[in-house]
Structure formats: C-alpha cells, structure tokens
Tab-separated table of C-alpha atoms in Angstrom:
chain	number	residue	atom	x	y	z
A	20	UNK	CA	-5.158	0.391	14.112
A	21	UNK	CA	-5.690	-2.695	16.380
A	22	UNK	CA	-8.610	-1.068	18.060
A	23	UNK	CA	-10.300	-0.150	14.836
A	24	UNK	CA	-12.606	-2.808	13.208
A	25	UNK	CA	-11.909	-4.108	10.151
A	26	UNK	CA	-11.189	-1.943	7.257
A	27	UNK	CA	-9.857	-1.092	4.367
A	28	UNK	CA	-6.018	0.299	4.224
A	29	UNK	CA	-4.380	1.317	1.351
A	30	UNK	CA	-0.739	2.144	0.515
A	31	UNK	CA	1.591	3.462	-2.294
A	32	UNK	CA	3.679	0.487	-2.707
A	33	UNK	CA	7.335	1.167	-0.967
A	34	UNK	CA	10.177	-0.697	0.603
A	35	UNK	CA	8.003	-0.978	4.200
A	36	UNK	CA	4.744	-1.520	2.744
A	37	UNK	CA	5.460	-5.484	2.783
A	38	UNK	CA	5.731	-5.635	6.846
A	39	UNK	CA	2.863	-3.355	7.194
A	40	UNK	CA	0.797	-5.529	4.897
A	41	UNK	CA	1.343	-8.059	7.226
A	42	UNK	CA	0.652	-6.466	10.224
A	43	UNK	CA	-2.333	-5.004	9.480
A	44	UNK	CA	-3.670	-8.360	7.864
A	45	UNK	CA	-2.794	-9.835	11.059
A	46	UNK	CA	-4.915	-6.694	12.919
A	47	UNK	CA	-8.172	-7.860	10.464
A	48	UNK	CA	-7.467	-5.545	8.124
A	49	UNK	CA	-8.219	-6.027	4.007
A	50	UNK	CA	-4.533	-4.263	2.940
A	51	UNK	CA	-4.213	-3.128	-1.073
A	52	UNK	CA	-0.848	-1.987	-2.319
A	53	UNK	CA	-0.703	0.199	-4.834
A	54	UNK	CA	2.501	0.512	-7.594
A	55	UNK	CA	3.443	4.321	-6.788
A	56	UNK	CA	2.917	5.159	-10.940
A	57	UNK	CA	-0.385	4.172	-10.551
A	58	UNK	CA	-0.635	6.705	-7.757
A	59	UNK	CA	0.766	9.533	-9.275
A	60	UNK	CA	-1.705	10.915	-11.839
A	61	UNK	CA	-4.009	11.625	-8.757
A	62	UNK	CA	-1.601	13.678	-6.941
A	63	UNK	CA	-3.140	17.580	-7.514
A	64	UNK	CA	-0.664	19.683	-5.411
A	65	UNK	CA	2.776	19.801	-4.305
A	66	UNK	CA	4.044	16.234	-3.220
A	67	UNK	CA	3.928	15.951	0.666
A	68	UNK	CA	2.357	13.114	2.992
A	69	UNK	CA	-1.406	14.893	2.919
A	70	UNK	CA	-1.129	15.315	-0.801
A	71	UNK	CA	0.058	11.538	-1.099
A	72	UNK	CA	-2.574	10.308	1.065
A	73	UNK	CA	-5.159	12.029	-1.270
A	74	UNK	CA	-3.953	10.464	-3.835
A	75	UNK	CA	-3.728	7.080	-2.684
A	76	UNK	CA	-7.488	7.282	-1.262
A	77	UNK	CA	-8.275	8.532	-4.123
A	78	UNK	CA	-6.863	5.306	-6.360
A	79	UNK	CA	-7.628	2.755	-4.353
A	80	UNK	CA	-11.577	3.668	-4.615
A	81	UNK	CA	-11.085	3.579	-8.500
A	82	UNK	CA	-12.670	0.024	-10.083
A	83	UNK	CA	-10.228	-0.592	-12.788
A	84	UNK	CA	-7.046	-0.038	-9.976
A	85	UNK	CA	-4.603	-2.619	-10.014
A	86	UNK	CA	-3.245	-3.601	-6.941
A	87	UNK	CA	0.162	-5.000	-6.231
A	88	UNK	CA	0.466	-8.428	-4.145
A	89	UNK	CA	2.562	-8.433	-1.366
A	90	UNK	CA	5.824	-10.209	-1.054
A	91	UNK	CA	6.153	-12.986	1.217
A	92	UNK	CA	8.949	-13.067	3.344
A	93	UNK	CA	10.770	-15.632	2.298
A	94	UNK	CA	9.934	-13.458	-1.844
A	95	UNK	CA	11.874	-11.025	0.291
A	96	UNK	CA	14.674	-12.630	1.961
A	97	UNK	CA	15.260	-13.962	-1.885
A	98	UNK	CA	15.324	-10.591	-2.948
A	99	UNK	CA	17.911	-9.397	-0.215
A	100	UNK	CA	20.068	-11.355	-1.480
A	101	UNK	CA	20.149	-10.432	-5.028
A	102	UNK	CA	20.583	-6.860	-4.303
C-alpha cells in the first residue's frame, strides 16, 4: 500500500479497522469505514473474504453510503476501559 499512490480504501467497519484507518491515512490514502449492516445487503453469495470484498466495493461506490468516522485513539483507550 505505501508504494501505491493515493487512493481510495474502503473497509467493513471492525475491531482493527481503527489502526488501519490510520495507517493508511498516514500512507496518503482517503480511508471510508463502513458499519458492517450497511454492508450486508450487497453480499450475493456465501460469506467469505472475496464475497465481503464485493460487497464492500460495491457500497462504498454507492452516493447515499454512510460512512462511519474513525475513533481516535484516545475515543479508544476510553472505550477499553469501559469494556
């Protein structure tokens, strides 16, 4: 991904997807996070990683998508702590 110019990376919202967000920002990347109901009525097959990645290109091209913000980390040490 660091050797790739600036794009466009979307992901189904998840425990990880935070860090990544980051990372990728930091890379140049434009990173959208997407809630993983949002991502589900455009899953056509089984559920497995190719099927999910469908999907998830698939919503993030749509116009009306909403997108989730990320958490900062200190939103997520907060949250650590109340779990």
């Amino acid at each position: 991904m660091a050797n790739l110019p600036p794009c466009i990376v979307a992901m189904e919202a998840c425990g990880g997807a935070n860090h990544w967000y980051r990372v990728f920002t930091e890379m140049g990347h434009t990173v959208r996070l997407i809630a993983p109901q949002f991502v589900k009525p455009f899953v056509k097959s089984n559920k497995n990683d190719a099927a999910d990645a469908e999907a998830i290109c698939e919503a993030a091209q749509r116009p009306s998508m909403r997108f989730v913000s990320p958490k900062s980390i200190e939103q997520q040490d907060i949250q650590s702590i109340h779990r």
